[in-house]
GROMACS .gro file of C-alpha atoms in nm:
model
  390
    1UNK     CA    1   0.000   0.000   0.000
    2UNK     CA    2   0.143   0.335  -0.121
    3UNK     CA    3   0.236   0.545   0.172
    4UNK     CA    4   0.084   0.911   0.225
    5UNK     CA    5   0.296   1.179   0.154
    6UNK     CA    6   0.414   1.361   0.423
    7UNK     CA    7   0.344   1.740   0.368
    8UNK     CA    8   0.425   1.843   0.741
    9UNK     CA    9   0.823   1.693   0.705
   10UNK     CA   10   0.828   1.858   0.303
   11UNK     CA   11   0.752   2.230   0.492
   12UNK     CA   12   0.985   2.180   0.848
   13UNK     CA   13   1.278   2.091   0.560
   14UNK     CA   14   1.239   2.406   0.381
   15UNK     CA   15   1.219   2.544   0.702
   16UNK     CA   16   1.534   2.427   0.783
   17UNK     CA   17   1.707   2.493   0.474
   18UNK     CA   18   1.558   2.878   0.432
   19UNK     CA   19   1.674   3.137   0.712
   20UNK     CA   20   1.421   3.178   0.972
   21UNK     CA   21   1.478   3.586   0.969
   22UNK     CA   22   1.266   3.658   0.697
   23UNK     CA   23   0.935   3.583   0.787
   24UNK     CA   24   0.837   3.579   0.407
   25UNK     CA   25   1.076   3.419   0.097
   26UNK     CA   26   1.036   3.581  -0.238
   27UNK     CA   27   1.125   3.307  -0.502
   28UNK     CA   28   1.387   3.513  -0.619
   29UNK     CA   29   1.567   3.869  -0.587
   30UNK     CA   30   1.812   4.010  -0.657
   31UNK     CA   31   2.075   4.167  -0.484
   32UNK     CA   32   2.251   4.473  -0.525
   33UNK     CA   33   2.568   4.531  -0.284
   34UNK     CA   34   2.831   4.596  -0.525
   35UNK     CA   35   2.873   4.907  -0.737
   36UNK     CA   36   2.563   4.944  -0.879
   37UNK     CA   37   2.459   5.285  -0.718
   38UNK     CA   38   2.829   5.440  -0.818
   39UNK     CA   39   2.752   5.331  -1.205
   40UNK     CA   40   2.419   5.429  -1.239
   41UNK     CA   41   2.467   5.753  -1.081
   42UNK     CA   42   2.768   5.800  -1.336
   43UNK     CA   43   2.543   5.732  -1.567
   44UNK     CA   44   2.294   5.959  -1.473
   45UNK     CA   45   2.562   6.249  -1.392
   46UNK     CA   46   2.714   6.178  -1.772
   47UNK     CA   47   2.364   6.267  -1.909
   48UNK     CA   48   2.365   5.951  -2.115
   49UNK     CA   49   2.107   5.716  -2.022
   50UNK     CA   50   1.901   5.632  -2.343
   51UNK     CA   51   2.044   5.344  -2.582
   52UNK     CA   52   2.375   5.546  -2.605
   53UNK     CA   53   2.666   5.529  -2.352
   54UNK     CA   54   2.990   5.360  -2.277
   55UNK     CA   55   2.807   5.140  -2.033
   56UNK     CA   56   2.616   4.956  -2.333
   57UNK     CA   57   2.930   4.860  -2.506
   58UNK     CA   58   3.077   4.801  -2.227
   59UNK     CA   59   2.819   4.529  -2.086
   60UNK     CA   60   2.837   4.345  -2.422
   61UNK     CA   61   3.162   4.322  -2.425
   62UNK     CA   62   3.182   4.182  -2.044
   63UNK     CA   63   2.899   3.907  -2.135
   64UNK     CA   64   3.086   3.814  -2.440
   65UNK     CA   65   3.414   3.726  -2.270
   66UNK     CA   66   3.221   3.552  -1.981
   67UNK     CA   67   3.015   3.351  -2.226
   68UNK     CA   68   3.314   3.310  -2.462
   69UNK     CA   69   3.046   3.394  -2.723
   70UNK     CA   70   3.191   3.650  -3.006
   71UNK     CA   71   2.903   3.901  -3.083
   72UNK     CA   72   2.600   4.042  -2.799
   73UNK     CA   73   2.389   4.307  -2.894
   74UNK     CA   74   2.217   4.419  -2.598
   75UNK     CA   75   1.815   4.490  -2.614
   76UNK     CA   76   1.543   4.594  -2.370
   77UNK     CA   77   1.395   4.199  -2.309
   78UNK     CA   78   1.498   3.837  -2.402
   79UNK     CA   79   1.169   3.821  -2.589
   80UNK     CA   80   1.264   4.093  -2.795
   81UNK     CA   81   1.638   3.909  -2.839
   82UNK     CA   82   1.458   3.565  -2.901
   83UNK     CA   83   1.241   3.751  -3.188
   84UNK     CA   84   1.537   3.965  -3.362
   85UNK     CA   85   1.688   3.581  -3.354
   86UNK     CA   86   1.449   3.427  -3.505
   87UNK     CA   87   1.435   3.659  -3.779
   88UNK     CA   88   1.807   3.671  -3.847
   89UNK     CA   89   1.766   3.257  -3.864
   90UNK     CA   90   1.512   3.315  -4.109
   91UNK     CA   91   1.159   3.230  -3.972
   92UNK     CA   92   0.927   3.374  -4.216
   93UNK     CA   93   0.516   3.408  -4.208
   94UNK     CA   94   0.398   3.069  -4.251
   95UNK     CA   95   0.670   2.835  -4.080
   96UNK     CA   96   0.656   2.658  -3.814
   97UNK     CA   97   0.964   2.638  -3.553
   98UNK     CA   98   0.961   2.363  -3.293
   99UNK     CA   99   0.966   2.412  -2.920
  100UNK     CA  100   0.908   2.288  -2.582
  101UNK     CA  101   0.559   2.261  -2.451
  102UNK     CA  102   0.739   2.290  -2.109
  103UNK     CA  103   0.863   2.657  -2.171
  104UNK     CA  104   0.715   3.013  -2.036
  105UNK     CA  105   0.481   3.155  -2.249
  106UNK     CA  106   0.767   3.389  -2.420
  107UNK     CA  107   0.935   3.124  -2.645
  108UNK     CA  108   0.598   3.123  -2.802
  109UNK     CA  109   0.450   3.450  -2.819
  110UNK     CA  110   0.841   3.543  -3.006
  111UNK     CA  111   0.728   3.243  -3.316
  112UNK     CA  112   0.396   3.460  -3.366
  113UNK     CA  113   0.536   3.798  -3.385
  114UNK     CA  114   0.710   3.676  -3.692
  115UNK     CA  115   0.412   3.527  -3.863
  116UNK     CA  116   0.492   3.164  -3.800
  117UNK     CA  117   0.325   2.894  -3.560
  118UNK     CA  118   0.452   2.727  -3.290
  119UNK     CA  119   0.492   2.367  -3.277
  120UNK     CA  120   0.530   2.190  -2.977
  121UNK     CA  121   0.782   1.915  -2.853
  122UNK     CA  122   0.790   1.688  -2.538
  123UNK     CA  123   1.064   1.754  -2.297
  124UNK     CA  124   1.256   1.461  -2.122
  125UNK     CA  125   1.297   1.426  -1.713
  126UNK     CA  126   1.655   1.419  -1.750
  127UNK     CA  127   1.725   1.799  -1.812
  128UNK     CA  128   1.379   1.913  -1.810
  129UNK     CA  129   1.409   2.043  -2.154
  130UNK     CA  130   1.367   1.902  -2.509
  131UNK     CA  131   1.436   1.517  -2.587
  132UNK     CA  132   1.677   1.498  -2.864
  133UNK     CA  133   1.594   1.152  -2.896
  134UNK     CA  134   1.212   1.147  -2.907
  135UNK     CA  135   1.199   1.430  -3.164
  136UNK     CA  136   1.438   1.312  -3.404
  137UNK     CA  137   1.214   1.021  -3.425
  138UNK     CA  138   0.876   1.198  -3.451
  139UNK     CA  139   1.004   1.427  -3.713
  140UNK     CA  140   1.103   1.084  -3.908
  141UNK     CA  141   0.698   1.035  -3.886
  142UNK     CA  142   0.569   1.387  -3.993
  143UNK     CA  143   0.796   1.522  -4.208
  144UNK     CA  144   0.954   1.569  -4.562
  145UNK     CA  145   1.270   1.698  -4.640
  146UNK     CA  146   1.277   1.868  -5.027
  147UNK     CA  147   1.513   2.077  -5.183
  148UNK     CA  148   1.384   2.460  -5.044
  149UNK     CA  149   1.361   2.261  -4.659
  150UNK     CA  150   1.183   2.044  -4.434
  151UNK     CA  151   0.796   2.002  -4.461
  152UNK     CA  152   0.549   1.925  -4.224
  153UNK     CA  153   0.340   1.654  -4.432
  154UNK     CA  154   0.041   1.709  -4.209
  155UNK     CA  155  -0.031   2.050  -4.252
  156UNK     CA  156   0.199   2.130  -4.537
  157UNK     CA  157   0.431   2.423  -4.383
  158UNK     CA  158   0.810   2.436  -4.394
  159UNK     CA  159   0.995   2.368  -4.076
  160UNK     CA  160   1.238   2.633  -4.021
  161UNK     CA  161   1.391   2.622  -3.703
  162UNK     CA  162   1.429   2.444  -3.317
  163UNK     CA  163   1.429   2.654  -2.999
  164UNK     CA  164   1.580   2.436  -2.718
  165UNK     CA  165   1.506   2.609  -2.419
  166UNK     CA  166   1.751   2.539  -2.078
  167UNK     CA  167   1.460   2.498  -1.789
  168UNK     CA  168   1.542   2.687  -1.505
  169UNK     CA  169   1.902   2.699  -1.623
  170UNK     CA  170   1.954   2.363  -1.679
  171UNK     CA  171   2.137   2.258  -2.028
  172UNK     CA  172   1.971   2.065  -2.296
  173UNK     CA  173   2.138   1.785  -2.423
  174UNK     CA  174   2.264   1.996  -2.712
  175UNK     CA  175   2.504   1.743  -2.903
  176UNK     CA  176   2.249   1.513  -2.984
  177UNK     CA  177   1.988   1.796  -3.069
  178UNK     CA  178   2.224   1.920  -3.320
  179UNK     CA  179   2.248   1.604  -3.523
  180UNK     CA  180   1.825   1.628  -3.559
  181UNK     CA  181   1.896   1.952  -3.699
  182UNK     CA  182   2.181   1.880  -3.883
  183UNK     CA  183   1.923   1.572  -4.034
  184UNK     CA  184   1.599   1.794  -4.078
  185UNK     CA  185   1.782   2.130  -4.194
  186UNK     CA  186   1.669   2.307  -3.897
  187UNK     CA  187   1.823   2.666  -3.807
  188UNK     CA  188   1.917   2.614  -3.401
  189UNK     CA  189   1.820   2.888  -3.186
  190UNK     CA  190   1.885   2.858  -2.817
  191UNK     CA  191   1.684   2.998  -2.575
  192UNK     CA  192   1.904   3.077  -2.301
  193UNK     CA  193   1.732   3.305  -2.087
  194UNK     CA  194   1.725   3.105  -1.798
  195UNK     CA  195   2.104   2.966  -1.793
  196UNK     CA  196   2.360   3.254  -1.768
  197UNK     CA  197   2.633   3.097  -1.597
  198UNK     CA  198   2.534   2.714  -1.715
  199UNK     CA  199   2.771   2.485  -1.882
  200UNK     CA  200   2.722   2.174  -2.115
  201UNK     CA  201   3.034   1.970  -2.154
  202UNK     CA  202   3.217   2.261  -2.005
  203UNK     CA  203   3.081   2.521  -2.314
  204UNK     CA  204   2.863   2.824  -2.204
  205UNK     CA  205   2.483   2.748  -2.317
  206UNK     CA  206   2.414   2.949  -2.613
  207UNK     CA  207   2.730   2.824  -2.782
  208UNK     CA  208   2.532   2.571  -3.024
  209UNK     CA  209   2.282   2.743  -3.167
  210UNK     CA  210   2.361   2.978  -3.507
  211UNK     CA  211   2.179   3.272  -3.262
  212UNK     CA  212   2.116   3.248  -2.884
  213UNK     CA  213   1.911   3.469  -2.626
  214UNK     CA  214   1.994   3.572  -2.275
  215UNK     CA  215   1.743   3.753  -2.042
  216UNK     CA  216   1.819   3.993  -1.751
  217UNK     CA  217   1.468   4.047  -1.615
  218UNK     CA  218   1.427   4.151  -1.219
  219UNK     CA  219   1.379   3.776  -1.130
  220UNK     CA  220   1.718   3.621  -1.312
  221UNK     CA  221   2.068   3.555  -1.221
  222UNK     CA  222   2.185   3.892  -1.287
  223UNK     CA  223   1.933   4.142  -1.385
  224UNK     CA  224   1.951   4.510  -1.563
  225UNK     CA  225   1.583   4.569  -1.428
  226UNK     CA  226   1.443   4.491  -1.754
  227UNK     CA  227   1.756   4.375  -2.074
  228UNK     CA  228   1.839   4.101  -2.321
  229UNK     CA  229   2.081   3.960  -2.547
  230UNK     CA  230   2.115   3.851  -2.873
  231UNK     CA  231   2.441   3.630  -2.889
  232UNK     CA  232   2.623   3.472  -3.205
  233UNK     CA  233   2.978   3.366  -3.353
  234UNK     CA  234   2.863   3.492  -3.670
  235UNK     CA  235   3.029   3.854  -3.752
  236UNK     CA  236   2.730   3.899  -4.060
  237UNK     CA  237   2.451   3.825  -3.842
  238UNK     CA  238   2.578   4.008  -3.530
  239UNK     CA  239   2.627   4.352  -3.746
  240UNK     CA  240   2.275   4.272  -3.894
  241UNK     CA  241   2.108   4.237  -3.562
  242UNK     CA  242   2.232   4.570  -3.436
  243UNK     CA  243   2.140   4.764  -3.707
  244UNK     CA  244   1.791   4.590  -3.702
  245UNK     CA  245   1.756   4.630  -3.333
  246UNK     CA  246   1.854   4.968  -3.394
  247UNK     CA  247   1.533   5.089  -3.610
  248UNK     CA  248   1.758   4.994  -3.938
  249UNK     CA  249   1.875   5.330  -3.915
  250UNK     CA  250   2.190   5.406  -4.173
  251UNK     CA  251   2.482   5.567  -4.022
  252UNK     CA  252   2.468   5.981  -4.052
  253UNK     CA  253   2.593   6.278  -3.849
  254UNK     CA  254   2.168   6.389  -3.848
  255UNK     CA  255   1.941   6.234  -4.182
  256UNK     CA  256   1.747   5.969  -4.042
  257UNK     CA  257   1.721   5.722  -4.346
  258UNK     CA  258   1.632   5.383  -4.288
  259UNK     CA  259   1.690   5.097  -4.537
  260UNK     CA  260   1.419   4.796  -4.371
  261UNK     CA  261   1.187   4.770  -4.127
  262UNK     CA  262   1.385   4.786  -3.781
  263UNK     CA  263   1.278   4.813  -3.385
  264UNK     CA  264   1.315   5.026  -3.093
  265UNK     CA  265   1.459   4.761  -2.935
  266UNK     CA  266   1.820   4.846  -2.770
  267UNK     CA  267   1.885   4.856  -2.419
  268UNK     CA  268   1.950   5.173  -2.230
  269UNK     CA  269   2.283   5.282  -2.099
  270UNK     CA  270   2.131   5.320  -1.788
  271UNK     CA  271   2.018   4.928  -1.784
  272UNK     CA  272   2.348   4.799  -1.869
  273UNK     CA  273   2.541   5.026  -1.593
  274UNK     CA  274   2.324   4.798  -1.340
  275UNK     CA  275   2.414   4.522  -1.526
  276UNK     CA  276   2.820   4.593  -1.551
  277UNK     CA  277   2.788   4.601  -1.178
  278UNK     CA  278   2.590   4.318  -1.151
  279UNK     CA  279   2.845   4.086  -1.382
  280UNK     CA  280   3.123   4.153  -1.122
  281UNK     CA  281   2.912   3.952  -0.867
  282UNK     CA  282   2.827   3.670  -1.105
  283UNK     CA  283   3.073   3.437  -1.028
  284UNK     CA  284   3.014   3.491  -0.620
  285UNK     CA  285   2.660   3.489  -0.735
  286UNK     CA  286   2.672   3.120  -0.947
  287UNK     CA  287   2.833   3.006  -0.643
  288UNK     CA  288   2.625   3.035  -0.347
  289UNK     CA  289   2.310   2.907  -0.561
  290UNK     CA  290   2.506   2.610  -0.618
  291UNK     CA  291   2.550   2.608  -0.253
  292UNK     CA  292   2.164   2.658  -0.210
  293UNK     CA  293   2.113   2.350  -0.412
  294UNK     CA  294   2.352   2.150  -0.236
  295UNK     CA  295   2.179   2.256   0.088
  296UNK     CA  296   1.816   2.185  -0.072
  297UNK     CA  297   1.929   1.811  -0.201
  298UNK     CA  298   2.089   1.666   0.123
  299UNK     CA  299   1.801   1.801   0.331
  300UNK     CA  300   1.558   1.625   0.107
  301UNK     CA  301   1.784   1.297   0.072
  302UNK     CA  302   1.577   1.003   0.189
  303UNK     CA  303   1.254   1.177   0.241
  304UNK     CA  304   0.970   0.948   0.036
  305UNK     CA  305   0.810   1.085  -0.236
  306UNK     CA  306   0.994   1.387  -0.338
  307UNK     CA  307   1.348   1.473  -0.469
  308UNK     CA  308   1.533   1.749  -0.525
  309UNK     CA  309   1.653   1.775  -0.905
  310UNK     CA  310   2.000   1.772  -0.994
  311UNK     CA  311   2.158   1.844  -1.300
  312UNK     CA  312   2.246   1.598  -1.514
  313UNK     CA  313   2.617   1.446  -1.570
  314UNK     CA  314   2.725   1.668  -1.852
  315UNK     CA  315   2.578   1.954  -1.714
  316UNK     CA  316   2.752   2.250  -1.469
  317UNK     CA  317   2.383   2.444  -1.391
  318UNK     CA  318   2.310   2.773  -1.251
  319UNK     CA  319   2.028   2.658  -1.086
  320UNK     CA  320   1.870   2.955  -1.136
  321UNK     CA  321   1.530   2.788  -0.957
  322UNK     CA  322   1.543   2.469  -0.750
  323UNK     CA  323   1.317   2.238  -0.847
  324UNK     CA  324   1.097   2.004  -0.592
  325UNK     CA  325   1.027   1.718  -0.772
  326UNK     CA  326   0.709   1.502  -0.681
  327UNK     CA  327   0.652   1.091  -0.730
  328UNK     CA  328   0.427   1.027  -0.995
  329UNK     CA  329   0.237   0.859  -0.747
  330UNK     CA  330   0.192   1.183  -0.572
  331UNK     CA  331   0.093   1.436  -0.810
  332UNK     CA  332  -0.197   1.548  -0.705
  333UNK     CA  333  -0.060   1.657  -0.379
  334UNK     CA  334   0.100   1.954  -0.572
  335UNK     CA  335  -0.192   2.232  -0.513
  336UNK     CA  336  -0.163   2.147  -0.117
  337UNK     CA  337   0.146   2.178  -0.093
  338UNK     CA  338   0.207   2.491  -0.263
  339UNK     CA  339  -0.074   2.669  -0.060
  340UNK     CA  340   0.091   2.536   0.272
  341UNK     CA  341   0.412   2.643   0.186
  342UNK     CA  342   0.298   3.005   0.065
  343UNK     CA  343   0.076   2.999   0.390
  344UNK     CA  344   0.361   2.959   0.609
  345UNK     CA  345   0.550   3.282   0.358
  346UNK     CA  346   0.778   3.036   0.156
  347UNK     CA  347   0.700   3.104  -0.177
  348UNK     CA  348   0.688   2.826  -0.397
  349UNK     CA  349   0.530   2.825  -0.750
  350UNK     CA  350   0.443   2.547  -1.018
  351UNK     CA  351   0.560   2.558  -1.394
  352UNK     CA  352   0.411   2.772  -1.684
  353UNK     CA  353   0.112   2.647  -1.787
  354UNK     CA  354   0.256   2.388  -2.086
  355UNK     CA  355   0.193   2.608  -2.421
  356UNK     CA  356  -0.083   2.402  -2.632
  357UNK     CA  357  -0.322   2.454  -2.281
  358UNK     CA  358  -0.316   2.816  -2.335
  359UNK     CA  359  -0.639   2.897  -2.536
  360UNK     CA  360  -0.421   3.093  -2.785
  361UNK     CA  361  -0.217   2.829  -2.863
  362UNK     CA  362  -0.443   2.509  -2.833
  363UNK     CA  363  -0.471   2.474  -3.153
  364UNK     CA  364  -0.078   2.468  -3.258
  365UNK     CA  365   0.059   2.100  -3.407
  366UNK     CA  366   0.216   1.923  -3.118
  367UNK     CA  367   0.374   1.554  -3.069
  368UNK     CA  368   0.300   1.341  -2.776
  369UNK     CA  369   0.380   1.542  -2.480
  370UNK     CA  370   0.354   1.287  -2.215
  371UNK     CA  371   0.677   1.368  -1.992
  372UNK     CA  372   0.636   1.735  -2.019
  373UNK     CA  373   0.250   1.706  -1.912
  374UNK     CA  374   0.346   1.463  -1.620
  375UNK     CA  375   0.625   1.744  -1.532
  376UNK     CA  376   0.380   1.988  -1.521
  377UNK     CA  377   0.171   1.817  -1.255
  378UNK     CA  378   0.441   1.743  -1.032
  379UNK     CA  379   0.679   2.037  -1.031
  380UNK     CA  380   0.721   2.307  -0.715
  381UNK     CA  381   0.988   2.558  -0.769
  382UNK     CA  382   1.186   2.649  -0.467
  383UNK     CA  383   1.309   2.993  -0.327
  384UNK     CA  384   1.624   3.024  -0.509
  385UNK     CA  385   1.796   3.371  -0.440
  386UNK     CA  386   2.186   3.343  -0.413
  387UNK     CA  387   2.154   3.528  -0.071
  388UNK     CA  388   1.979   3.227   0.091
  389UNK     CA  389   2.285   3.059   0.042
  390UNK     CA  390   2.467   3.265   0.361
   0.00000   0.00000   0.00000
């Protein structure tokens, strides 16, 4: 007979974990004690705090020898990096670009903006994120490859593109990812948001795909308030990205002539100051939230029914949100538990509702999404802030 799970032990462990000071625990903040007052108040005494400034540059530059990634044009969001990507990889109005279910809403809303649809791929338990192995096969089933690209048989659209997205900052397996694109002639564009700081096979996520996003909202590793980035190796696409990120506006001392249809979309110099600050803490940062999880998986070692997740074997993860991990058996103890643990001020919160359940998407072609539906039901996220760490 299966045992009951025991809610009362889950809460007294996070109690034990968390510090008992704060008598409520945001999911995650950030944290500001290095020198972000000094450069934003440079910033704001050198008058230049709109998409101009030495501060921009100088953030790119800073993410691009952490990430060991050639090229980052900053922007305001990831969403808007994720869509400038997906138009540099060539999405066009009518194609479809494969993604995970499992994702936050984002990923998808990014496809549409460009005209195309979504299509939806299961994820795998492993690294929360796409299986490599499962959609290789499916696209054996649905598709067929001519000489202009890959073709959906079913409802007769080209396939353009893939958009593995690293769950809570843990790495897709990438290698064997790229050999389904490599197969199906699919542009690769990672959706790294989540996993600045996260390594697969010792490589900075972001590294595989031809275009790659990073996001610095409030809630993430580092954050510039509100800030993206569009990262590449490829010197033609990088210059392209800025000028179309840029309003396509051709160099001149004051004509404003514009050679394509651009966006407002580059991140202020006042954003990136916070953000040069922030990237001297990242390291110190990626380190106590490995700590965190550390903490998190040996209190929960041994305790029936749950588990902490861990990243997998090729993976070094940020762990930008811990993940509780429920039984299958014990799924539908999910909604009690997170109103207990919010009762008691320990914020916990489940995943995005999967994409083809949202009524604007319901209708989008999916596979079989039976791992990233049983996810769903049994996934808490954790407080995660690097401070809880100390």
């Amino acid at each position: 007979m299966k045992k009951e799970l025991d809610l009362n032990t889950i809460i007294n462990t996070l109690q034990r974990v968390l510090p008992s000071i704060q008598k409520s625990i945001a999911l995650h903040e950030p944290l500001f004690t290095g020198n972000e007052w000094d450069y934003v108040k440079k910033c704001l005494d050198s008058g230049w705090v709109s998409s101009a400034g030495k501060y921009v540059s100088l953030f790119e530059k800073q993410i691009a020898e952490y990430t060991g990634i050639k090229h980052v044009i900053a922007v305001v969001n990831g969403t808007a990096a994720l869509h400038t990507c997906l138009q540099l990889a060539g999405v066009r109005a009518g194609d479809e670009v494969l993604m995970p279910a499992l994702t936050f809403v984002a990923t998808a809303n990014a496809v549409i903006y460009c005209g195309a649809v979504p299509h939806f791929a299961d994820s795998e338990e492993k690294t929360l994120g796409l299986d490599p192995l499962k959609l290789g096969n499916y696209l054996k089933d649905i598709t067929e490859l001519r000489t202009v690209g890959c073709f959906n048989r079913k409802s007769g659209r080209r396939l353009k593109a893939v958009v593995p997205m690293h769950t809570f900052g843990h790495p897709v397996d990438m290698d064997p990812l790229l050999d389904v694109c490599r197969r199906f002639g699919l542009a690769l564009v990672e959706d790294a948001a989540e996993s600045l700081g996260s390594l697969y096979k010792g490589k900075h996520t972001g590294s595989w795909g031809r275009l790659s996003v990073l996001s610095f909202n409030g809630n993430k590793v580092i954050t510039t308030g509100g800030g993206g980035a569009v990262l590449t190796n490829d010197s033609s696409l990088a210059v392209l990205a800025r000028h179309l990120t840029t309003q396509a506006k051709l160099p001149h001392p004051w004509a404003f002539h514009h050679d394509m249809v651009g966006y407002n979309y580059r991140m202020p110099n006042i954003n990136a100051a916070l953000g040069c600050a922030q990237l001297e803490r990242l390291p110190e940062f990626i380190r106590q939230k490995r700590a965190l999880a550390l903490r998190y998986q040996e209190a929960f070692a041994g305790i029936e029914g749950v588990r902490i997740f861990k990243e997998a074997d090729f993976a070094h993860s940020n762990y930008w949100l811990n993940i509780l991990l429920l039984d299958e058996g014990y799924s539908g103890k999910r909604e009690k538990l997170l109103e207990l643990t919010n009762r008691q001020g320990i914020m916990t919160r489940p995943p995005w509702t999967l994409m083809h359940k949202l009524i604007m998407y319901q209708d989008c072609p999916r596979m079989d999404l039976a791992c990233a539906e049983s996810l769903e039901k049994r996934l808490i996220n954790l407080p995660s802030s690097a401070f809880l760490a100390e």
